[in-house]
PDB file of C-alpha atoms in Angstrom:
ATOM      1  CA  UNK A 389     -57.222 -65.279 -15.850  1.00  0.00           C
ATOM      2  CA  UNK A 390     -53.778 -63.952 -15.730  1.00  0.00           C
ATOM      3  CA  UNK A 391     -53.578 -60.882 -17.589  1.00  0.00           C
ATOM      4  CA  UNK A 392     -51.297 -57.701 -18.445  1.00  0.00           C
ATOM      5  CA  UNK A 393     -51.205 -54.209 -19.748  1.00  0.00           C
ATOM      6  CA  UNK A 394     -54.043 -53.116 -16.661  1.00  0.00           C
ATOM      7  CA  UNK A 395     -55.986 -50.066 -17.493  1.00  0.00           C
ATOM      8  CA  UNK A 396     -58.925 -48.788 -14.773  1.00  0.00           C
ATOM      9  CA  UNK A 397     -62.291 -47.378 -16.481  1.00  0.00           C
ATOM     10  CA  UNK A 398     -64.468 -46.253 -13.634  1.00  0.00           C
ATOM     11  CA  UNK A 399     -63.099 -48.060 -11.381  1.00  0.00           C
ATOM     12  CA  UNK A 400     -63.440 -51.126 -13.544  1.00  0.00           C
ATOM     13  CA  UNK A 401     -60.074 -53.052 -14.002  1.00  0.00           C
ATOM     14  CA  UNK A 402     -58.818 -54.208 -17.494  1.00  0.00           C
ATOM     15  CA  UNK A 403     -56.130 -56.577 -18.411  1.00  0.00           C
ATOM     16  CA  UNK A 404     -55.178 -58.127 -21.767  1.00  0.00           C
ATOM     17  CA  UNK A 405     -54.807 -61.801 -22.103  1.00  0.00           C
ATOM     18  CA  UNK A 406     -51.322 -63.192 -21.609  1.00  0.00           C
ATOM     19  CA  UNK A 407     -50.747 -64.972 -25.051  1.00  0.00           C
ATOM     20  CA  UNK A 408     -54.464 -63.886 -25.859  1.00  0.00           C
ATOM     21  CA  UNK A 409     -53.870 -62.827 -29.562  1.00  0.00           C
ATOM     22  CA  UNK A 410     -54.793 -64.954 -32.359  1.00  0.00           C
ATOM     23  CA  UNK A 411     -54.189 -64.094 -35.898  1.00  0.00           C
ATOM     24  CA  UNK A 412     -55.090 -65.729 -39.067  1.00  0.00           C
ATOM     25  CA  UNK A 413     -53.794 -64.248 -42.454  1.00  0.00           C
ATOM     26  CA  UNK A 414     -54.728 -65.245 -45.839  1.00  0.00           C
ATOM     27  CA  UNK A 415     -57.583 -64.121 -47.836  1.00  0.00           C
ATOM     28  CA  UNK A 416     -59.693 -63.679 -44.515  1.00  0.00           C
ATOM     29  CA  UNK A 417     -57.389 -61.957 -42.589  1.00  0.00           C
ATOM     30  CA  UNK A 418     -58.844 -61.541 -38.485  1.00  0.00           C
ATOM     31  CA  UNK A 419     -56.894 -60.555 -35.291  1.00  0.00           C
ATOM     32  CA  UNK A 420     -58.416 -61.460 -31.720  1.00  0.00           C
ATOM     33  CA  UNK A 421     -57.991 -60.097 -28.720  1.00  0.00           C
ATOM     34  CA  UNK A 422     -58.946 -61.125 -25.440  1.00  0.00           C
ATOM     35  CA  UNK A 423     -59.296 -59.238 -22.093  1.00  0.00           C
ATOM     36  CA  UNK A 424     -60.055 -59.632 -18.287  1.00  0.00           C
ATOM     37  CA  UNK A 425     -62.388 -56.716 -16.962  1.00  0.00           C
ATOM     38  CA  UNK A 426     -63.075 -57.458 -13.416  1.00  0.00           C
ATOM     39  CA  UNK A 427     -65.086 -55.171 -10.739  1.00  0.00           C
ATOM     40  CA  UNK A 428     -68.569 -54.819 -11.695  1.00  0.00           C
ATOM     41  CA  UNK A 429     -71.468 -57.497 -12.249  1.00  0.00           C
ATOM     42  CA  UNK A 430     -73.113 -55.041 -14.914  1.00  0.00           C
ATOM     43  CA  UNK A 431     -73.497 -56.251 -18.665  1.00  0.00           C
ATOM     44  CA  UNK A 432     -73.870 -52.542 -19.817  1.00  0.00           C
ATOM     45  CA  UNK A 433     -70.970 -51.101 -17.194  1.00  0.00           C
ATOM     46  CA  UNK A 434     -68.688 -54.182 -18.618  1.00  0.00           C
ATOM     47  CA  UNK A 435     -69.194 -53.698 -22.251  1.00  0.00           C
ATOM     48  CA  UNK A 436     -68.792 -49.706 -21.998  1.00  0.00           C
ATOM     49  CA  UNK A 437     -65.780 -50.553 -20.172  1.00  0.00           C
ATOM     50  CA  UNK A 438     -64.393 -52.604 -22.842  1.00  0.00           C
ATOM     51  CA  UNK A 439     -65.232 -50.699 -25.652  1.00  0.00           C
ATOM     52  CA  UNK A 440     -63.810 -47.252 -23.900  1.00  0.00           C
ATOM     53  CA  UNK A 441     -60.341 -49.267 -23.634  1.00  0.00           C
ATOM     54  CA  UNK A 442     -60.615 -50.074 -27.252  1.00  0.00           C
ATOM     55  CA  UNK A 443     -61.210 -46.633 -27.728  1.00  0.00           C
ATOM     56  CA  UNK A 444     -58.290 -46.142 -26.074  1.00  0.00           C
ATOM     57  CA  UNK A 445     -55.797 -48.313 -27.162  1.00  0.00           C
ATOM     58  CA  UNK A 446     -56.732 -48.740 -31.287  1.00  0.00           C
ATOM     59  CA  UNK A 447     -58.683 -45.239 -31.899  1.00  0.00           C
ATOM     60  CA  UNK A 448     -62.313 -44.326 -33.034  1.00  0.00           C
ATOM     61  CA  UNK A 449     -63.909 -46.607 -34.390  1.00  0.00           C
ATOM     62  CA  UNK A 450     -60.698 -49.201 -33.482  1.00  0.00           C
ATOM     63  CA  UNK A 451     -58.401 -50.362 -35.835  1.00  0.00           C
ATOM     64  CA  UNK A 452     -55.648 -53.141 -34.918  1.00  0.00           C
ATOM     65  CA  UNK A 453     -52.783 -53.841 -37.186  1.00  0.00           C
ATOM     66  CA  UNK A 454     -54.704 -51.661 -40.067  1.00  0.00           C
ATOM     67  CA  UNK A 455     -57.982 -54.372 -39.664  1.00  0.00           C
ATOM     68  CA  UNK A 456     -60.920 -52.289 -38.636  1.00  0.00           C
ATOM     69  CA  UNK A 457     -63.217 -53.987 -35.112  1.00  0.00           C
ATOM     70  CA  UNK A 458     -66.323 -55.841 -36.313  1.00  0.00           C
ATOM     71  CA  UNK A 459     -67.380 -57.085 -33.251  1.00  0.00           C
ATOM     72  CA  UNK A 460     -66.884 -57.911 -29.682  1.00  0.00           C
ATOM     73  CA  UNK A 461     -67.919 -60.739 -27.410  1.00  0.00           C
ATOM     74  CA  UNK A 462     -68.628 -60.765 -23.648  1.00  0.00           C
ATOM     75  CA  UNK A 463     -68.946 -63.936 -21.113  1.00  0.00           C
ATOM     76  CA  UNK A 464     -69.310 -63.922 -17.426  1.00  0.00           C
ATOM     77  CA  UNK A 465     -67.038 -65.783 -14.949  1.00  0.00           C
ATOM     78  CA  UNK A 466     -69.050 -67.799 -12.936  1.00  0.00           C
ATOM     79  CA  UNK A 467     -69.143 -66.258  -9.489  1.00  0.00           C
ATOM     80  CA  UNK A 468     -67.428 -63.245  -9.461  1.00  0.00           C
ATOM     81  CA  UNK A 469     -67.921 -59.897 -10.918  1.00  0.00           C
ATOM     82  CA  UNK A 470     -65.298 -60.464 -13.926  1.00  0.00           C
ATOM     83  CA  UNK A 471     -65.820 -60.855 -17.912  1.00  0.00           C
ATOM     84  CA  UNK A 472     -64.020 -62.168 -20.449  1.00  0.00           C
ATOM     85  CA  UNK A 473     -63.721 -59.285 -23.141  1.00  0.00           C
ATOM     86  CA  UNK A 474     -63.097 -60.619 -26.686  1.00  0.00           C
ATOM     87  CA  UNK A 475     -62.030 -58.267 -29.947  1.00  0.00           C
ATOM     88  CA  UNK A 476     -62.325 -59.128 -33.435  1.00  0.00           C
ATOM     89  CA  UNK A 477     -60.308 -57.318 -35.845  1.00  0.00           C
ATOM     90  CA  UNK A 478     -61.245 -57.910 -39.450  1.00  0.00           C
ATOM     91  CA  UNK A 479     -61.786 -56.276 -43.385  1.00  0.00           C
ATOM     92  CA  UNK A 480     -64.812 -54.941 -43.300  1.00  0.00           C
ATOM     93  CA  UNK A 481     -67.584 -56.892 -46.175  1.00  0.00           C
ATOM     94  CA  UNK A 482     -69.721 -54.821 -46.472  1.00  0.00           C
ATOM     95  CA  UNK A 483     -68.234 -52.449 -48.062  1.00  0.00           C
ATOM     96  CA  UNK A 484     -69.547 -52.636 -51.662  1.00  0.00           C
ATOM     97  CA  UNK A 485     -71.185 -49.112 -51.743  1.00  0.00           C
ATOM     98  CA  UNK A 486     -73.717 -50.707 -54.659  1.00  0.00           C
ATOM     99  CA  UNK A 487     -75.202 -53.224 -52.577  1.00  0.00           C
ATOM    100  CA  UNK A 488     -74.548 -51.286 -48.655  1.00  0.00           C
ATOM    101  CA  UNK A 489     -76.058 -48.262 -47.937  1.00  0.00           C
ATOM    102  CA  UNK A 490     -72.880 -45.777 -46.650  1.00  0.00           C
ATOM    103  CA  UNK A 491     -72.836 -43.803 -43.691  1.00  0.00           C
ATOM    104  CA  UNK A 492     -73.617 -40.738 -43.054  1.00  0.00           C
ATOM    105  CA  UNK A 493     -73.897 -37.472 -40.560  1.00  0.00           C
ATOM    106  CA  UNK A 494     -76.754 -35.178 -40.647  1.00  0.00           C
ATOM    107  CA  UNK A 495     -77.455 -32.098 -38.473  1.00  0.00           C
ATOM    108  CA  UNK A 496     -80.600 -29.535 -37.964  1.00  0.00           C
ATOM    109  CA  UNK A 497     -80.504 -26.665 -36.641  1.00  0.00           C
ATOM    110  CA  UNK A 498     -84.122 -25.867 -36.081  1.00  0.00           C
ATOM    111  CA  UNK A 499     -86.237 -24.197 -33.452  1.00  0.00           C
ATOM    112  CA  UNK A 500     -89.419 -25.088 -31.413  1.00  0.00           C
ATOM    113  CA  UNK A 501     -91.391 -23.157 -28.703  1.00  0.00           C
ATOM    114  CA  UNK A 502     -91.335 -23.361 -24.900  1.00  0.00           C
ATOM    115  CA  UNK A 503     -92.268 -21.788 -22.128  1.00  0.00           C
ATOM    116  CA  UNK A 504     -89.320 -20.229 -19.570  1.00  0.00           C
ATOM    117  CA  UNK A 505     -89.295 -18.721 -16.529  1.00  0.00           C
ATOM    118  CA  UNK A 506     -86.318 -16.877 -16.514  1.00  0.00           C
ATOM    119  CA  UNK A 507     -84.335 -14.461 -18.942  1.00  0.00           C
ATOM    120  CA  UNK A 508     -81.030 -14.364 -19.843  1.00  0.00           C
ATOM    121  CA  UNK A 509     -80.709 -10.885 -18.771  1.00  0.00           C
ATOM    122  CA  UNK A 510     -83.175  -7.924 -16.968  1.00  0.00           C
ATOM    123  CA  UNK A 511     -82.198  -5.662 -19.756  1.00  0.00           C
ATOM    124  CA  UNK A 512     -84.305  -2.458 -18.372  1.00  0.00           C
ATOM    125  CA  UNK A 513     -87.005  -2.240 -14.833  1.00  0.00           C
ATOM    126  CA  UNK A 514     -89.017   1.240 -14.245  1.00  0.00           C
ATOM    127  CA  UNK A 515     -91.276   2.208 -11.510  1.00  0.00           C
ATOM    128  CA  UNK A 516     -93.782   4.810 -10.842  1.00  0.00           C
ATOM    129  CA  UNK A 517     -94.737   6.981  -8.206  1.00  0.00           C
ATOM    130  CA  UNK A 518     -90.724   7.071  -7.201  1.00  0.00           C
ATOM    131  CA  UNK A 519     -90.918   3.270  -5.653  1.00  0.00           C
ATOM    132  CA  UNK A 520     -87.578   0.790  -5.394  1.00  0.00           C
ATOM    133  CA  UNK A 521     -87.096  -1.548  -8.385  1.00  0.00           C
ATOM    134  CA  UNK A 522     -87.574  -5.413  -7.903  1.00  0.00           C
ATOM    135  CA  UNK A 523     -84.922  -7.434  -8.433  1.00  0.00           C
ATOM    136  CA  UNK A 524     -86.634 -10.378  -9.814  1.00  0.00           C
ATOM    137  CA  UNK A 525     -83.450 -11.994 -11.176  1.00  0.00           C
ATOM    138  CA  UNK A 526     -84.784 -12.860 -14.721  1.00  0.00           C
ATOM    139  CA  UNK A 527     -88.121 -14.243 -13.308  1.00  0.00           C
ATOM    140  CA  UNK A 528     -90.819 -13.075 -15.552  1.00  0.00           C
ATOM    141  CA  UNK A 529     -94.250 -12.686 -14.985  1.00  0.00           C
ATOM    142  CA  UNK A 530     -94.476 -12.772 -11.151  1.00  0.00           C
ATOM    143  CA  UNK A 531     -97.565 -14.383  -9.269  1.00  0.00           C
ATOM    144  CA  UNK A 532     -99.566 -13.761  -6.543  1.00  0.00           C
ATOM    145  CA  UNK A 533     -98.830 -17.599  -5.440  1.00  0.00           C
ATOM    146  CA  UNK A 534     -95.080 -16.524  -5.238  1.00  0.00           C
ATOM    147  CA  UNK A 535     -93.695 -18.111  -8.198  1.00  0.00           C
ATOM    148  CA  UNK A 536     -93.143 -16.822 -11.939  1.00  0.00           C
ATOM    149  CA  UNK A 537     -96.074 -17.521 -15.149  1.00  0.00           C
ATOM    150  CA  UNK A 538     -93.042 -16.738 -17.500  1.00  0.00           C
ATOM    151  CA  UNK A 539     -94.075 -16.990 -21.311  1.00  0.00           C
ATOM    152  CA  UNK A 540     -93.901 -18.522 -24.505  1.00  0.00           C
ATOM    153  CA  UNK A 541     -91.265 -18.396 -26.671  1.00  0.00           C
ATOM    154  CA  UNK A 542     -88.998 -19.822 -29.999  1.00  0.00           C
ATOM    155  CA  UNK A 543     -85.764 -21.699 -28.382  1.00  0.00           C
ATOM    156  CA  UNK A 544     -83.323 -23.730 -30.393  1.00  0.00           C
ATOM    157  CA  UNK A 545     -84.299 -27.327 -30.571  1.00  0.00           C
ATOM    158  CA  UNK A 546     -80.218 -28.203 -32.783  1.00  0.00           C
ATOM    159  CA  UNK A 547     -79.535 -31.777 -32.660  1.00  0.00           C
ATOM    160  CA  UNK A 548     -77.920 -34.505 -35.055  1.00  0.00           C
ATOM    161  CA  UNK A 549     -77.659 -38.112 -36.559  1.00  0.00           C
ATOM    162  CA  UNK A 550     -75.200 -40.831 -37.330  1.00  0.00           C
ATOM    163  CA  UNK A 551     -76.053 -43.430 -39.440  1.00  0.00           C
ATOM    164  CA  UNK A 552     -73.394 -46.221 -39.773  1.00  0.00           C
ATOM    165  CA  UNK A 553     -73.179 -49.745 -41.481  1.00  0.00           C
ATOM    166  CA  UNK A 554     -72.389 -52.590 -39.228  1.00  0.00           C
ATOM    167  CA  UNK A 555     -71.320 -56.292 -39.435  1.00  0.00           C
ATOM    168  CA  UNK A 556     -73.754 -58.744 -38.107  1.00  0.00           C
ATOM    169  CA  UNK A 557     -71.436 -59.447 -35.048  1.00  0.00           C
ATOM    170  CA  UNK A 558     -71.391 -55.395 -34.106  1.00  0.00           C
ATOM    171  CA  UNK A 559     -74.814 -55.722 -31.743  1.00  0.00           C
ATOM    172  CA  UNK A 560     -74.395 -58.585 -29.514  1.00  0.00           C
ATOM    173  CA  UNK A 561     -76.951 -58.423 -26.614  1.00  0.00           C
ATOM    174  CA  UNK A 562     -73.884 -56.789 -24.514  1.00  0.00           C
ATOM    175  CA  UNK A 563     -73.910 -54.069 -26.662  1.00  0.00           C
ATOM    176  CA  UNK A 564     -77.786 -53.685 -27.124  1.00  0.00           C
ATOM    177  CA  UNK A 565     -77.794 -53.372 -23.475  1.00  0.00           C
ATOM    178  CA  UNK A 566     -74.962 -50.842 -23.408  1.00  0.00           C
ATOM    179  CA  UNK A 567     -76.947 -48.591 -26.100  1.00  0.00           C
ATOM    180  CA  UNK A 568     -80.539 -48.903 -24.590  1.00  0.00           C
ATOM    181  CA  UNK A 569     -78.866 -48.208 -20.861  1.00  0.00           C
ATOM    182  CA  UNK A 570     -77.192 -45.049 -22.597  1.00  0.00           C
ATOM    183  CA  UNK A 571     -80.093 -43.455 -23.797  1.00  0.00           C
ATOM    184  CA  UNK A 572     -81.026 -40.011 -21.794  1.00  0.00           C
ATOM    185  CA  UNK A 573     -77.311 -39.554 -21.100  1.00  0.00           C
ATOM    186  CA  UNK A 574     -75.279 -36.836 -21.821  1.00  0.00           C
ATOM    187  CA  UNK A 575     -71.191 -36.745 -22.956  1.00  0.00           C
ATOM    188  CA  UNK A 576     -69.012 -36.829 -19.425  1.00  0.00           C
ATOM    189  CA  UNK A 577     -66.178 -35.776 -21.729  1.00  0.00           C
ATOM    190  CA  UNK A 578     -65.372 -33.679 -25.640  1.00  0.00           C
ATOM    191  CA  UNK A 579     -67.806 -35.360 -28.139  1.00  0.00           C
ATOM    192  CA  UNK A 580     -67.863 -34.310 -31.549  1.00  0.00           C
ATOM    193  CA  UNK A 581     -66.591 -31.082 -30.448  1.00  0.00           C
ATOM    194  CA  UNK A 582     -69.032 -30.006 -28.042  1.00  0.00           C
ATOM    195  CA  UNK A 583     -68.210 -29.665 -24.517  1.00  0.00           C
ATOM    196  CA  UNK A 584     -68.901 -32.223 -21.510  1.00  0.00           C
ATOM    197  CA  UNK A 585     -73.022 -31.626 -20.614  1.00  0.00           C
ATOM    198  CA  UNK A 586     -73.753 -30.406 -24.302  1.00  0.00           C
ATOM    199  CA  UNK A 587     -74.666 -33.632 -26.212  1.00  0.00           C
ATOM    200  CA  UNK A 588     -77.851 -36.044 -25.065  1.00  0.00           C
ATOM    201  CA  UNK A 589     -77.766 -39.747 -26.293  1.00  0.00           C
ATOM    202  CA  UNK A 590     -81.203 -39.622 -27.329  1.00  0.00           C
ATOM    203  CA  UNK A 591     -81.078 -43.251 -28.594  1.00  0.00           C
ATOM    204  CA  UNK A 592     -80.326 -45.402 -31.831  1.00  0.00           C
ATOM    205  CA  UNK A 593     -82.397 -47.459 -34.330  1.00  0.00           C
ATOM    206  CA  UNK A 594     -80.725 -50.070 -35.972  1.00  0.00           C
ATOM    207  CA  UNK A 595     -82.181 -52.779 -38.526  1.00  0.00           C
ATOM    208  CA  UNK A 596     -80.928 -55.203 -40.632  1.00  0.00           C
ATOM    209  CA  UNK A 597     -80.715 -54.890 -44.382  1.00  0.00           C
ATOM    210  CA  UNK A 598     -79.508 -57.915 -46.615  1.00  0.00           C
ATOM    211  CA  UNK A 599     -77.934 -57.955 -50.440  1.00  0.00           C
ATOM    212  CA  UNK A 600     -76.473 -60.311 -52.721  1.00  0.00           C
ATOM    213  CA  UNK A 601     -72.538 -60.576 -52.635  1.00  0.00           C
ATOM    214  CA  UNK A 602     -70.874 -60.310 -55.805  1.00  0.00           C
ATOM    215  CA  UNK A 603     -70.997 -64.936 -55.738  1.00  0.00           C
ATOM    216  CA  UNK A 604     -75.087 -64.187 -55.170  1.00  0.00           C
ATOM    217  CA  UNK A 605     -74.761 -65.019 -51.459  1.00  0.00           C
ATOM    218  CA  UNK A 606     -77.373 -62.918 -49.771  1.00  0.00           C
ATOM    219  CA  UNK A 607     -75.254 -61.226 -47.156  1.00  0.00           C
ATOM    220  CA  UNK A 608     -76.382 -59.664 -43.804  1.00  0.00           C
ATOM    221  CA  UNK A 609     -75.695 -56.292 -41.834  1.00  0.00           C
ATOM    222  CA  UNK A 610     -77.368 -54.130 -39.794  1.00  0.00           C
ATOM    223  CA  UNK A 611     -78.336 -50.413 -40.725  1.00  0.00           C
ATOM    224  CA  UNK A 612     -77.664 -48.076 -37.388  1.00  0.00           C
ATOM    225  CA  UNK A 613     -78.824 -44.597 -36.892  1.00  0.00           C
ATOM    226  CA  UNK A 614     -77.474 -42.733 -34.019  1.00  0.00           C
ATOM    227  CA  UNK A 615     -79.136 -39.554 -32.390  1.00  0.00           C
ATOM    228  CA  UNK A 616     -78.155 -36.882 -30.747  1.00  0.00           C
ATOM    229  CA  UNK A 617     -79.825 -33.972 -28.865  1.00  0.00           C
ATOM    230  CA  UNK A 618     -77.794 -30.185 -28.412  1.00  0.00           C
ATOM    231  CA  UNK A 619     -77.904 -27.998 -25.539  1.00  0.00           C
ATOM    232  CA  UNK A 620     -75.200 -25.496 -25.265  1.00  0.00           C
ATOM    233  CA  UNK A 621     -73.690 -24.094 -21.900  1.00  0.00           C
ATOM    234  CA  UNK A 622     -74.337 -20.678 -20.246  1.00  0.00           C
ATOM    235  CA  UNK A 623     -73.832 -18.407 -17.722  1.00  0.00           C
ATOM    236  CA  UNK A 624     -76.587 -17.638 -15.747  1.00  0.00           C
ATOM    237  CA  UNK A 625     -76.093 -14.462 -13.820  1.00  0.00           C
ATOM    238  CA  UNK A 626     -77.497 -14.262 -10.020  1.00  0.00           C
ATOM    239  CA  UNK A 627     -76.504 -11.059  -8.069  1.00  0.00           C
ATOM    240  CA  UNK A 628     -73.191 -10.629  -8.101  1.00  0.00           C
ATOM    241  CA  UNK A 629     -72.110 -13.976  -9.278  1.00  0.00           C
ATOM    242  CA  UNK A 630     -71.688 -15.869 -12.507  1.00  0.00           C
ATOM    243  CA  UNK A 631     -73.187 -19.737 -12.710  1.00  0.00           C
ATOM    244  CA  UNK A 632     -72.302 -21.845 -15.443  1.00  0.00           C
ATOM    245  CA  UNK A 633     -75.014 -24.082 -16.186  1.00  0.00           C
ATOM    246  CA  UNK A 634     -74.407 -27.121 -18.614  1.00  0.00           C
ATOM    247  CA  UNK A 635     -76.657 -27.425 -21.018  1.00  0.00           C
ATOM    248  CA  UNK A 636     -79.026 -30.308 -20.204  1.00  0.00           C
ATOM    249  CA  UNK A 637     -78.622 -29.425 -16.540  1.00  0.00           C
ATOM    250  CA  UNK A 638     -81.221 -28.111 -14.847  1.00  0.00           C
ATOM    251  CA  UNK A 639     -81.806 -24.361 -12.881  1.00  0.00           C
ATOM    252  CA  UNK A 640     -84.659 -23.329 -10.619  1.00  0.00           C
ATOM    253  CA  UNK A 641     -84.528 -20.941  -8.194  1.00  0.00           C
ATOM    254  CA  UNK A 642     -85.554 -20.463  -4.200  1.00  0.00           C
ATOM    255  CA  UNK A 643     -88.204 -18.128  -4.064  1.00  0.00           C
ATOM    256  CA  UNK A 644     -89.166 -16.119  -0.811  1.00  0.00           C
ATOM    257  CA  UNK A 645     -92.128 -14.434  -1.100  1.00  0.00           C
ATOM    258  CA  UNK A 646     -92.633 -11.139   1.369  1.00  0.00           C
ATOM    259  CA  UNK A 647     -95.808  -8.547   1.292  1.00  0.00           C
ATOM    260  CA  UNK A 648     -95.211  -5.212  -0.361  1.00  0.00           C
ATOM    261  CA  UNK A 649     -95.310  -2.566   2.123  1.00  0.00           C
ATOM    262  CA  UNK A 650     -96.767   0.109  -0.738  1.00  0.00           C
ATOM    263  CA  UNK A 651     -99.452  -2.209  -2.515  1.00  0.00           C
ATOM    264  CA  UNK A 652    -100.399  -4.841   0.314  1.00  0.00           C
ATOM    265  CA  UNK A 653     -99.410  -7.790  -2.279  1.00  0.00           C
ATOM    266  CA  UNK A 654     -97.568 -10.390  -2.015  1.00  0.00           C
ATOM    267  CA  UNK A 655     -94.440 -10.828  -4.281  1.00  0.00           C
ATOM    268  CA  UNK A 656     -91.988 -13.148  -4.930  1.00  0.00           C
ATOM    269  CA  UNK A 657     -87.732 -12.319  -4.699  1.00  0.00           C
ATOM    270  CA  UNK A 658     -85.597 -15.439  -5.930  1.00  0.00           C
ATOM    271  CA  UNK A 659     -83.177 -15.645  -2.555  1.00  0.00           C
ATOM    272  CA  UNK A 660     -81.046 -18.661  -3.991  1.00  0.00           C
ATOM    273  CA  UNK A 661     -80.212 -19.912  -7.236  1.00  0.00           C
ATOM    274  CA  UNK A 662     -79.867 -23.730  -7.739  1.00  0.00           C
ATOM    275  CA  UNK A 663     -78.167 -26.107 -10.664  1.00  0.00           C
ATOM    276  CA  UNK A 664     -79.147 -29.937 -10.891  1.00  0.00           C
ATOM    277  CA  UNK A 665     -77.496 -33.162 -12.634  1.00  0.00           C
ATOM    278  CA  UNK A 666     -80.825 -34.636 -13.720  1.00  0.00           C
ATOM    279  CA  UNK A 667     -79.146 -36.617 -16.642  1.00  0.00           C
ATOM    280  CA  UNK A 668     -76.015 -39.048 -15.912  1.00  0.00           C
ATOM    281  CA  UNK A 669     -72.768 -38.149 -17.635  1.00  0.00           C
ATOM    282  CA  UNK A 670     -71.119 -41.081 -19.371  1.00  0.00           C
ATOM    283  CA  UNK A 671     -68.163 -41.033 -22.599  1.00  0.00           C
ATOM    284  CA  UNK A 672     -69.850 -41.709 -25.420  1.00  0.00           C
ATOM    285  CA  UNK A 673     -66.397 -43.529 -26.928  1.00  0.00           C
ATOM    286  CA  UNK A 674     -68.286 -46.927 -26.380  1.00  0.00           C
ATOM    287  CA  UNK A 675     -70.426 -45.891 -29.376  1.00  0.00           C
ATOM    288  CA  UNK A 676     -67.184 -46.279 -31.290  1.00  0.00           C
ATOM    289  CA  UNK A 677     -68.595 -43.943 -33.965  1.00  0.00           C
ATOM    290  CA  UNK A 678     -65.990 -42.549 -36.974  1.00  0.00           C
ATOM    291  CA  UNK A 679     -67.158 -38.842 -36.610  1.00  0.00           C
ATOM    292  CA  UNK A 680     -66.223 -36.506 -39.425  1.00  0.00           C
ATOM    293  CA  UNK A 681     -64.503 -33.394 -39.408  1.00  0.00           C
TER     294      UNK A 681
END
């Protein structure tokens, strides 16, 4: 297992294969690589791992020696929490844009309805009979129960799809497990150019699609669409203070609710304002998607 060229993903240590490459030219050119990730028993951890180092080292989607990746192969060591990583490098066949359906990127930029609680901003509070305003801090539609009714309303609902043509060797069960373990996440780091807590994996659907080579071989690959949820950032103002709230994070607030001294009733004040991680950040480079510009 004696490796070199160590590189640490998560905590999750990689080495490359001392004389690990094989090449084979010809008319079916291939390069493989092999690797040594050690540190985790996880299929899906493992294979993220070794696809983010691919990532790394050969670009997105990979590409060794000008031969694009078409697969990648992953076997336990008996015993200890340690794969062996394997990268094939090779021209891509199914290519013929008559017979393979080409990808392609597609975005919306619709809208749905929901119901919030809060506002962006208290844009204007009056009073009669000369009493103090209530600082409700965006809360809308107080109740008697202390908490807020808010009220309906058209919010963005953006979002967009990948679809991508794969050799027959690109979803081993590694890599199903990596994709099905990713969906509900959101990007730890830049994707597509939206910033870290933006972008949800909201999962893939792949299938496999079959044509007849130009020697009438029926040939196999799989069909892959990608899918992506959009939540932009903000700044959620509380008192004097500025929040920044990533998008698929979540904000509630503390409410304290006191009796007021004019009408008798019982009203609700938000005291403390809160932001939670309810969705685990993760790169997204293990999708090893060619993103346009």
């Amino acid at each position: 297992m004696a490796s070199c060229i160590q590189k640490i993903f998560d905590g999750i240590e990689i080495g490359e294969k001392r004389e690990s490459l094989k090449i084979e030219t010809g008319e079916n050119p291939s390069i493989v690589r092999s690797y040594v990730i050690a540190g985790t028993y996880s299929v899906a951890a493992a294979t993220a791992a070794g696809r983010d180092f691919l990532v790394h080292e050969f670009g997105s989607p990979p590409v060794c020696d000008g031969l694009p990746i078409t697969g990648t192969r992953l076997q336990p060591y008996a015993g200890v929490p340690a794969w062996n990583f394997e990268a094939t490098f090779a021209p891509r066949k199914i290519d013929d844009k008559d017979k393979v359906e080409e990808s392609n990127y597609s975005f919306n930029a619709t809208s749905g309805t929901a119901k919030i609680l809060y506002s962006l901003e208290t844009v204007a509070a009056v009073t009669v009979d000369g009493r103090d305003v209530i600082d409700y801090y965006g809360g809308i539609n107080a109740n008697e129960s202390g908490g807020f009714d808010g009220v309906e309303r058209t919010v963005p609902n953006p979002g967009f799809s990948i679809s991508q043509s794969h050799p027959m060797g690109w979803f081993t069960r590694s890599t199903r497990i990596l994709a099905m373990s990713m969906v509900g996440c959101i990007n730890a780091d830049y994707f597509d150019g939206y910033a870290p807590g933006e972008v949800m994996f909201k999962g893939i659907e792949a299938k496999t699609a079959r044509y007849l080579d130009a020697f009438g071989i029926q040939q196999t690959y799989w069909q892959a669409t990608y899918s992506f949820g959009v939540m932009p950032n903000r700044i959620i103002k509380f008192g004097d203070a500025d929040v920044l709230k990533c998008g698929w994070d979540y904000a509630w607030r503390t409410v304290e609710t006191r009796e007021n001294p004019v009408t008798g009733k019982k009203e609700s004040y938000p005291i403390q304002l809160n932001i939670e991680r309810v969705h685990y950040p993760i790169t997204f480079s293990s999708l090893c998607l060619d993103l346009p510009e």
